Coordinates of C-alpha atoms in Angstrom, one line a residue:
X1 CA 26.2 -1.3 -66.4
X2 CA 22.6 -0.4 -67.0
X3 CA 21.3 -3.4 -64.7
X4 CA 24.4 -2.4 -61.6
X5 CA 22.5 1.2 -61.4
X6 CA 18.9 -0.5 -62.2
X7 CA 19.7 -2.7 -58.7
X8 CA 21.2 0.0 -56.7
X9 CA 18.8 2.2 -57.1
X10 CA 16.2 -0.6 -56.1
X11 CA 18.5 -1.1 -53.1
X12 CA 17.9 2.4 -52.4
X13 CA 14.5 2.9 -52.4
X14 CA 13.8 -0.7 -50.1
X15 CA 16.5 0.8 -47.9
X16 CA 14.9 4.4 -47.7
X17 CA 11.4 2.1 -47.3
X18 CA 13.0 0.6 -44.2
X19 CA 14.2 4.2 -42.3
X20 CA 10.7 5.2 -42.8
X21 CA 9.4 2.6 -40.9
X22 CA 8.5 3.8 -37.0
X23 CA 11.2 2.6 -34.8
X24 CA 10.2 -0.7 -32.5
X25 CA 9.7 0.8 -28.9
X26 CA 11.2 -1.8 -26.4
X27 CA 8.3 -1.0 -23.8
X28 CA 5.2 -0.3 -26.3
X29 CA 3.0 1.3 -22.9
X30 CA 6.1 3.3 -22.1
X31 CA 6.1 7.5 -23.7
X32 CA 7.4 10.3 -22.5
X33 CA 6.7 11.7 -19.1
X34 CA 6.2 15.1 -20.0
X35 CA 2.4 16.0 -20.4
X36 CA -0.4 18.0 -19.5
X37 CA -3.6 16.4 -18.4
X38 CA -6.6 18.0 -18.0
X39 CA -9.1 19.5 -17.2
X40 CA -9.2 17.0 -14.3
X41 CA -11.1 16.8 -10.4
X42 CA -8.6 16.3 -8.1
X43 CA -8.3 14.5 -4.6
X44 CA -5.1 16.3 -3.8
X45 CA -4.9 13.4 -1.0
X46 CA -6.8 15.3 1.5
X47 CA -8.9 17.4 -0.2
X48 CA -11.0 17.6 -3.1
X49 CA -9.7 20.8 -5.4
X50 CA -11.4 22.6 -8.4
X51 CA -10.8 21.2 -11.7
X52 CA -7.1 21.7 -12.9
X53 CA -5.1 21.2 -15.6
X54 CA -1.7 18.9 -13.9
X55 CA 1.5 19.5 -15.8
X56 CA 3.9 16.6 -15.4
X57 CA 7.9 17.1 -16.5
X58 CA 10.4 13.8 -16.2
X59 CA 8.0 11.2 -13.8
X60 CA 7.1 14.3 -11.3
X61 CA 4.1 17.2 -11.1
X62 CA 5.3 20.5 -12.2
X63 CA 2.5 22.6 -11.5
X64 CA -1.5 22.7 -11.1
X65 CA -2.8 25.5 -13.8
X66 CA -6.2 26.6 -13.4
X67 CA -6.4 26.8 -17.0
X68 CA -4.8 25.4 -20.2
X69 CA -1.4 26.5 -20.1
X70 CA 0.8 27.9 -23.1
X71 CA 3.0 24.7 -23.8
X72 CA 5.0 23.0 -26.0
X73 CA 3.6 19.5 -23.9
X74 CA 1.5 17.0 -25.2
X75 CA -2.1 17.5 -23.9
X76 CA -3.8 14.6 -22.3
X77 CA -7.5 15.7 -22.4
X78 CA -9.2 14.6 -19.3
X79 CA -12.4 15.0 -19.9
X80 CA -13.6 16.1 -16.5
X81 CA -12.4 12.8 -14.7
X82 CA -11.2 12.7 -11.2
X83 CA -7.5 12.2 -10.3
X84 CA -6.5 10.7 -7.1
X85 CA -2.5 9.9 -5.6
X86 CA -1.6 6.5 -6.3
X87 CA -2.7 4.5 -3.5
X88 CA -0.6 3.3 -0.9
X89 CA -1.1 -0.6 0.6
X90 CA 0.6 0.1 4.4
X91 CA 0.5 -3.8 5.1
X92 CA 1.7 -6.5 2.4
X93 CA 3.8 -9.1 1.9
X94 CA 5.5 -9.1 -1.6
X95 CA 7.2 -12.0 -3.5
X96 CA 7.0 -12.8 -6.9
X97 CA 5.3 -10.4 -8.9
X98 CA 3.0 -9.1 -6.2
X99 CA 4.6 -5.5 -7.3
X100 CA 2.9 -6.0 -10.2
X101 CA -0.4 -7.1 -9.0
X102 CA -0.9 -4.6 -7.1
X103 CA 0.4 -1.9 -9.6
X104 CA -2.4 -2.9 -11.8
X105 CA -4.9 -2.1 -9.2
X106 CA -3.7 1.6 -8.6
X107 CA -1.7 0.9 -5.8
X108 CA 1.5 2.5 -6.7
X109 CA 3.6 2.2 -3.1
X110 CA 3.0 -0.8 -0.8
X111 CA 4.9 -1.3 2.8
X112 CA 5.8 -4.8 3.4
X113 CA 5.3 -5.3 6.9
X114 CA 7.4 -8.8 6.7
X115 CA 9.6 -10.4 4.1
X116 CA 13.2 -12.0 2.6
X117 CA 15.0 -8.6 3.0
X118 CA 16.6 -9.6 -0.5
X119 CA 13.3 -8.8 -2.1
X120 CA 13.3 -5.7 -0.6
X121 CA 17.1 -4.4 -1.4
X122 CA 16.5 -6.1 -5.1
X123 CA 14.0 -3.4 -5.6
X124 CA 15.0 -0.7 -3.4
X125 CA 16.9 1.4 -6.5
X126 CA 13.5 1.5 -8.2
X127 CA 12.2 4.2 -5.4
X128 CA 14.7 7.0 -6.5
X129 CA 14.2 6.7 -10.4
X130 CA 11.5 8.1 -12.2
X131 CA 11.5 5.4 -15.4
X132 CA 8.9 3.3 -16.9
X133 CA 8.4 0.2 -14.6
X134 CA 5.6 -2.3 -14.3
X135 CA 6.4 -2.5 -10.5
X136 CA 4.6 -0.7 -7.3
X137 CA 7.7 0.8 -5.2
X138 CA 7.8 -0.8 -1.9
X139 CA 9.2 0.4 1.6
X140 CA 9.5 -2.4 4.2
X141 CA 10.5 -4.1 7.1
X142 CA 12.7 -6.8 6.1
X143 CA 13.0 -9.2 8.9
X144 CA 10.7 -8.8 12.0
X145 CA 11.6 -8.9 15.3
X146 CA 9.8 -12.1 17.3
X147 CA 10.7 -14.7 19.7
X148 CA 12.0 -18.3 19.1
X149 CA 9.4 -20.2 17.5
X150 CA 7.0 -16.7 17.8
X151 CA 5.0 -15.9 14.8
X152 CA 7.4 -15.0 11.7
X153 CA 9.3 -18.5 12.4
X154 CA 6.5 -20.7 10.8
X155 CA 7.7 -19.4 7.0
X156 CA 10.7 -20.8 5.8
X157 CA 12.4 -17.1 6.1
X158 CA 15.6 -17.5 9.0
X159 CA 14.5 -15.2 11.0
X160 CA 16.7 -14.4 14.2
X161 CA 14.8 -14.3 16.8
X162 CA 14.8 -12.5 21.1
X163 CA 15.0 -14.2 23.9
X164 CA 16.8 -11.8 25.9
X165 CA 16.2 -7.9 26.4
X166 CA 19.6 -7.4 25.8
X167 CA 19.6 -8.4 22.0
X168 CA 17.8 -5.1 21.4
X169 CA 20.2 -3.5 19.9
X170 CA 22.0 -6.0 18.0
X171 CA 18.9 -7.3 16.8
X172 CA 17.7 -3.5 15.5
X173 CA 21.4 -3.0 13.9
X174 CA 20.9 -6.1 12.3
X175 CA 17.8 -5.0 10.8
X176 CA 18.9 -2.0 9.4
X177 CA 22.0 -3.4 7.9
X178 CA 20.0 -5.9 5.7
X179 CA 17.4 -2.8 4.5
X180 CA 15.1 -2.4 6.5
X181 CA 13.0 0.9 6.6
X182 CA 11.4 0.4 9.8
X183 CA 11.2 -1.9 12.7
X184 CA 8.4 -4.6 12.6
X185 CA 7.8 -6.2 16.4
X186 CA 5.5 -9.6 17.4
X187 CA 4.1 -9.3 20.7
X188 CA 1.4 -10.8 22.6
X189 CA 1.0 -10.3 26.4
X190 CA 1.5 -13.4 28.3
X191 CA -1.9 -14.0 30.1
X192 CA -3.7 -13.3 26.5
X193 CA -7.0 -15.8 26.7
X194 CA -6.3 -16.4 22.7
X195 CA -4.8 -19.3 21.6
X196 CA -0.9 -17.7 20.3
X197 CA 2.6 -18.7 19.2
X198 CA 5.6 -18.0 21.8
X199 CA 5.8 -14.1 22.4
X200 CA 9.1 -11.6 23.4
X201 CA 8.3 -10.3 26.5
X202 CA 6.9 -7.2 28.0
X203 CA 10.7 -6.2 28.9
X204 CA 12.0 -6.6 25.7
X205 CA 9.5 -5.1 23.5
X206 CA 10.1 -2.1 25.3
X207 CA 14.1 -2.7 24.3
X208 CA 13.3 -3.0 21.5
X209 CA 11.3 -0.1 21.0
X210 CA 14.3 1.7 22.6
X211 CA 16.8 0.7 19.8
X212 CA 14.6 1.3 16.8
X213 CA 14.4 5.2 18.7
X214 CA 18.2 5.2 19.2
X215 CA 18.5 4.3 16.1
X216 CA 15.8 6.9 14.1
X217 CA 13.5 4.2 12.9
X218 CA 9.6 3.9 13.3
X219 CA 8.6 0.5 15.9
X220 CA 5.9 -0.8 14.6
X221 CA 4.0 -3.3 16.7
X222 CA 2.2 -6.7 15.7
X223 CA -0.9 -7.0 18.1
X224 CA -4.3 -9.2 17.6
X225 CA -5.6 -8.1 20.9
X226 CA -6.7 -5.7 23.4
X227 CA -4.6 -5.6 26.1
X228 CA -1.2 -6.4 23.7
X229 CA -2.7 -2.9 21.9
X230 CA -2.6 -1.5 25.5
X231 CA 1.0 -2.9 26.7
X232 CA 2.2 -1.4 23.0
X233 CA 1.5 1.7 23.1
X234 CA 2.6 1.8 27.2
X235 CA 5.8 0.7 25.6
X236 CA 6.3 3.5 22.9
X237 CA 5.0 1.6 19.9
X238 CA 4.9 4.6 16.7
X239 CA 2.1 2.2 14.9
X240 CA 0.4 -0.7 15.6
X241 CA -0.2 -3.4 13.0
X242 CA -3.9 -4.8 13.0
X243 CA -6.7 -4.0 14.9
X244 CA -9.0 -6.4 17.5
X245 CA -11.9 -7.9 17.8
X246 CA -11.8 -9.3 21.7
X247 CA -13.2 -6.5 22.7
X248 CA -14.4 -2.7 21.7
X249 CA -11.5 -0.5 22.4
X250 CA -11.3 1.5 26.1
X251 CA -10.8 5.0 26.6
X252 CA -8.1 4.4 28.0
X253 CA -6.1 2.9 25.1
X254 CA -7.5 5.7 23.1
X255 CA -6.5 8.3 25.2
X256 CA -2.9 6.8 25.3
X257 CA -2.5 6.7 21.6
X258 CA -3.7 10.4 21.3
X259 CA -0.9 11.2 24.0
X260 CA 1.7 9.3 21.8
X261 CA 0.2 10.2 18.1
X262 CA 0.2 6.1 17.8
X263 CA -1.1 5.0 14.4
X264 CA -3.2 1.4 13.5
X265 CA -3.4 0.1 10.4
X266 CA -6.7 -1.7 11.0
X267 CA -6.4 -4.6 8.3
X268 CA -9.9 -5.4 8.6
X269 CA -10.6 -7.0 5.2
X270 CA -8.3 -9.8 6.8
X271 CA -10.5 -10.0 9.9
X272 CA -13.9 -9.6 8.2
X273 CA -12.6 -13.3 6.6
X274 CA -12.1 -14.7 10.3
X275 CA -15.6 -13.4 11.1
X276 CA -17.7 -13.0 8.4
X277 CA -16.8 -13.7 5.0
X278 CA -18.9 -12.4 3.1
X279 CA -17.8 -8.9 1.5
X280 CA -15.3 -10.4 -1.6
X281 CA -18.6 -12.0 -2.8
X282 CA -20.6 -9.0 -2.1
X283 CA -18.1 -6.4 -4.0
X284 CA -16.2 -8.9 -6.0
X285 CA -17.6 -12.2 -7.3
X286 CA -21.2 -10.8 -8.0
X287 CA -19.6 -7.5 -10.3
X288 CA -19.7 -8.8 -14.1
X289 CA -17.5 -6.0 -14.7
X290 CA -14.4 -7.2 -13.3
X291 CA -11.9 -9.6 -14.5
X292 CA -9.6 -11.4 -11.4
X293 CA -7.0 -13.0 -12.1
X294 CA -6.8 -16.7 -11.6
X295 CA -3.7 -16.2 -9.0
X296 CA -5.8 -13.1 -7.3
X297 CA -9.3 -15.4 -7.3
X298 CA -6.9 -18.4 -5.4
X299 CA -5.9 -16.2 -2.5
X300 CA -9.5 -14.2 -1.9
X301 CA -10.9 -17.7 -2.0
X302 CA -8.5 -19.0 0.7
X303 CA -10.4 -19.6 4.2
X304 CA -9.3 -19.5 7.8
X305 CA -11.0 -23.0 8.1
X306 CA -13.9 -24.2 10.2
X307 CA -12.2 -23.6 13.6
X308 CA -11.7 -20.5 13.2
X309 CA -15.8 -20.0 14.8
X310 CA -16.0 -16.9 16.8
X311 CA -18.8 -15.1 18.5
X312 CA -21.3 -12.9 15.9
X313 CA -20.8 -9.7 18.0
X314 CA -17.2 -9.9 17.6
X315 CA -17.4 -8.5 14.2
X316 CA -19.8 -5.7 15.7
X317 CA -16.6 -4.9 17.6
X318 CA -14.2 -4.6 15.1
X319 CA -16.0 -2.0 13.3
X320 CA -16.9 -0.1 16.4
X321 CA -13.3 -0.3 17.7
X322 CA -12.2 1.0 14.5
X323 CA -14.9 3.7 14.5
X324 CA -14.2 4.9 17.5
X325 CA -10.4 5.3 16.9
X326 CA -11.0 7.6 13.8
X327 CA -13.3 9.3 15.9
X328 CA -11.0 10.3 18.3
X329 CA -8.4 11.6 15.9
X330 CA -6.2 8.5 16.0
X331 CA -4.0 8.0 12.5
X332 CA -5.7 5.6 10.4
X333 CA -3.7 3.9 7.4
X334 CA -5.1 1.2 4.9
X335 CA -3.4 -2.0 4.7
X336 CA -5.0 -5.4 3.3
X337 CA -2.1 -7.6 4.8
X338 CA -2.3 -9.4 1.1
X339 CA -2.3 -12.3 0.4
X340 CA -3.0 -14.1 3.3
X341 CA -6.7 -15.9 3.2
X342 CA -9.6 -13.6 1.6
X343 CA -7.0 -11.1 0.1
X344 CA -5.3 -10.3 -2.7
X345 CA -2.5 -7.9 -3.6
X346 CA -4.3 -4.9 -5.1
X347 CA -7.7 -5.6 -4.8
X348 CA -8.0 -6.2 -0.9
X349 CA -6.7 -2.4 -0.4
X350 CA -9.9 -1.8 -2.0
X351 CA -12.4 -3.6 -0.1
X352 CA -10.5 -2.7 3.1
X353 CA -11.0 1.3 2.3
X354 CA -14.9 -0.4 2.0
X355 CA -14.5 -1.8 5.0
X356 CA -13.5 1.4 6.9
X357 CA -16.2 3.4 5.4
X358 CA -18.8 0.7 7.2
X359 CA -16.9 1.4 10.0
X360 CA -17.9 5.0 9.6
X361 CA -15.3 6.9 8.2
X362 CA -16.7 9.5 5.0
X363 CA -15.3 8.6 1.6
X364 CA -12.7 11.7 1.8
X365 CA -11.0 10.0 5.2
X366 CA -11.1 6.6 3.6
X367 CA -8.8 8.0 0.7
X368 CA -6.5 10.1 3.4
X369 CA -6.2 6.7 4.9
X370 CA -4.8 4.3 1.6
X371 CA -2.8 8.0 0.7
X372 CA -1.4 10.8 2.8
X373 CA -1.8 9.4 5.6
X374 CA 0.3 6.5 5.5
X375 CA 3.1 8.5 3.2
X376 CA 3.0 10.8 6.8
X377 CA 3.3 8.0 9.2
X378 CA 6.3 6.5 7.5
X379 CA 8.0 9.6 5.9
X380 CA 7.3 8.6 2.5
X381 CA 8.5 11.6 0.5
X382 CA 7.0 12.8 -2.4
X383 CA 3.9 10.1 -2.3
X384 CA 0.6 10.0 -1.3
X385 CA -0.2 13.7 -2.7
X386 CA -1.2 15.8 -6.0
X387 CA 0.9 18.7 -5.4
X388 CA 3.9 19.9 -7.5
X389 CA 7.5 18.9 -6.7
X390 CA 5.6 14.9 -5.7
X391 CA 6.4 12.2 -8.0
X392 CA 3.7 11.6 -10.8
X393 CA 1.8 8.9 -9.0
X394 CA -1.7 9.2 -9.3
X395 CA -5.3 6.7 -10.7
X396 CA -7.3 8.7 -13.3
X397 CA -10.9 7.2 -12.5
X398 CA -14.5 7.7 -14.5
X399 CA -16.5 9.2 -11.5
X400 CA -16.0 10.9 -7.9
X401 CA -14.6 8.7 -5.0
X402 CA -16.4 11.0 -2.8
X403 CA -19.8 9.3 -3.7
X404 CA -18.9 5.6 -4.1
X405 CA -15.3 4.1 -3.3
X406 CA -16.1 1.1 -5.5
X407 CA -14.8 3.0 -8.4
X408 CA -11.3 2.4 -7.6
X409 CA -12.0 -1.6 -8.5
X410 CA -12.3 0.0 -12.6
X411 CA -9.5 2.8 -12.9
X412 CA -9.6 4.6 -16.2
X413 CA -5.8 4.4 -15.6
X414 CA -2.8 4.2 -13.5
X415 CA 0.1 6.4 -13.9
X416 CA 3.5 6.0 -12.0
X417 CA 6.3 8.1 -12.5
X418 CA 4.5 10.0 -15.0
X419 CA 4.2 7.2 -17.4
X420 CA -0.1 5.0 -18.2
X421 CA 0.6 1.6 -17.2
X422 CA -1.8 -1.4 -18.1
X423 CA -4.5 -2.4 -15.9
X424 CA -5.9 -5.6 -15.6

């Protein structure tokens, strides 16, 4: 009888050994939420602030204290660190675990400018939740709008394509039935000198433009030169997608884009690869400091190939044409077009934001550009700021963005949705 007790009460003690033990956490980097970080510099997204203390409840900013509030929250002490939003890529194309490539990087929100539209709608539920995830959110355009055998065709996506202005509206419904968030366009005028694929016409572009507006939805317009920047905008375009490098933009497309409040999103870092190649090895390969992952390093390492040969001045022009633009006011928004050849997801926002600052735009429009202003241009609510009611999306980082943009290749850390996720 002695021996029954002896083993229960053993039994009873290596039970009670066992409840005492910490419970497994299913995602060890995910905690609570709920915090208070500070003190803290802030880049609010367009301006610097004074040092705060940020007070995060359930994924979302609560409030900006000037001091150490009275709370019950756990206290992150931020040691005087700047805190920028999370950044926001405004050209990608994501498969695979792009979303978590560039989540790693600090880029919390990407816009895909042209993928499977069942990519898009698989993650499209992650947007309105504020849980742990290891994934950027992304807003895109699903399926583009090009003509038969135009440029979008050539990637095993079935893309339906124009050939007629009076698919405009079908096309358009089409596209918002399978997701999309905008209106993505191909066009290249007909008597372009550069060597294209098969382009819509002048007449239905402008359909097209005219359905996306019937319909409430952005048209944003795939250009790579000049005079198709020019016919664009004529045609209503909200944004256009790329820059050029034919020629140094005119006044007068610059004063038509201030008339219409037309956005670019330049991509230069995908250009600066056409023309110069040069600036991955100059901010990338040559820093000891930073580890690139073997799938990153194969993209940034991809070339254009040896006919792509273009004139030395042409790269003179895409930084002036680019210059000149922000200059005059026009909306600029930072997109790397990752991963097409010297890019990768995550890292190429990066050296593009570089790339506009040697195009002339200060450190403080740089960030507007991968931040606020892209969350303007296509509505993204509650991104792209530090202000309370805005989901708790922002990169902790060692030292001021305002002297040297390079320090958003090291984050300290990347919060989204109020929960420190790894970075790589």
């Amino acid at each position: 009888m002695k021996k029954i007790f002896l083993i229960i009460a053993v039994l009873a003690v290596f039970i009670s050994a066992f409840a005492l033990l910490p419970t497994p956490d299913p995602t060890p980097d995910a905690k609570s939420n709920n915090f208070i970080l500070g003190p803290v510099h802030i880049f609010d997204g367009r301006d610097a602030i004074q040092e705060k203390f940020m007070e995060v409840r359930d994924g979302h900013i609560y409030a900006l204290h000037e001091s150490m509030p009275d709370s019950d929250l756990v206290h992150i002490d931020g040691q005087s660190r700047w805190v920028t939003p999370g950044l926001i890529d405004a050209h990608v194309h994501a498969w695979g675990n792009a979303l978590v490539q560039t989540l790693s990087r600090g880029v919390t929100t990407v816009v895909d400018m042209f993928g499977d539209p069942n990519f898009l709608m698989q993650h499209r539920a992650q947007r309105e939740v504020s849980e742990y995830t290891h994934n950027a959110d992304i807003f895109g355009a699903g399926l583009l709008v090009t003509a038969p055998d135009g440029h979008g065709t050539q990637y095993g996506i079935s893309v339906p394509t124009m050939s007629s202005p009076d698919q405009a509206e079908q096309l358009v419904e089409q596209r918002i039935e399978s997701g999309s968030d905008f209106i993505k366009i191909v066009y290249t005028r007909e008597t372009s000198t550069y060597q294209h694929a098969p382009s819509i016409s002048l007449e239905e572009l402008t359909a097209v433009i005219e359905a996306a507006h019937a319909n409430d939805m952005l048209a944003i317009v795939h250009i790579a030169d000049h005079d198709s920047a020019l016919d664009a905008v004529r045609a209503g375009a909200d944004g256009l997608v790329h820059s050029f490098f034919d020629q140094v933009v005119s006044d007068e497309l610059i004063s038509l884009m201030q008339a219409n409040g037309t956005f670019v999103i330049p991509t230069m870092i995908v250009y600066e690869g056409m023309l110069r190649d040069e600036l991955n090895q100059e901010v990338l390969y040559s820093n000891d400091s930073l580890t690139i992952e073997r799938s990153a390093r194969s993209t940034l390492q991809r070339s254009f190939g040896a006919d792509n040969q273009f004139p030395a001045h042409f790269y003179n022009n895409l930084l002036e044409t680019t210059g000149k633009m922000h200059e005059a006011g026009i909306p600029i928004l930072a997109g790397s077009d990752a991963p097409n050849p010297n890019t990768a997801h995550g890292w190429s926002l990066i050296t593009e934001m570089l790339m506009l600052q040697k195009a002339g735009m200060p450190a403080a429009e740089v960030i507007r550009a991968a931040t606020a202003n892209t969350a303007q241009a296509f509505s993204l609510e509650h991104r792209g700021v530090i202000q309370p009611g805005v989901r708790a999306d922002f990169v902790v980082l060692d030292s001021s963005p305002l002297t040297d943009l390079s320090v958003f290749l090291t984050p300290h850390e990347v919060w989204k949705n109020g929960f420190s996720v790894a970075t790589q």
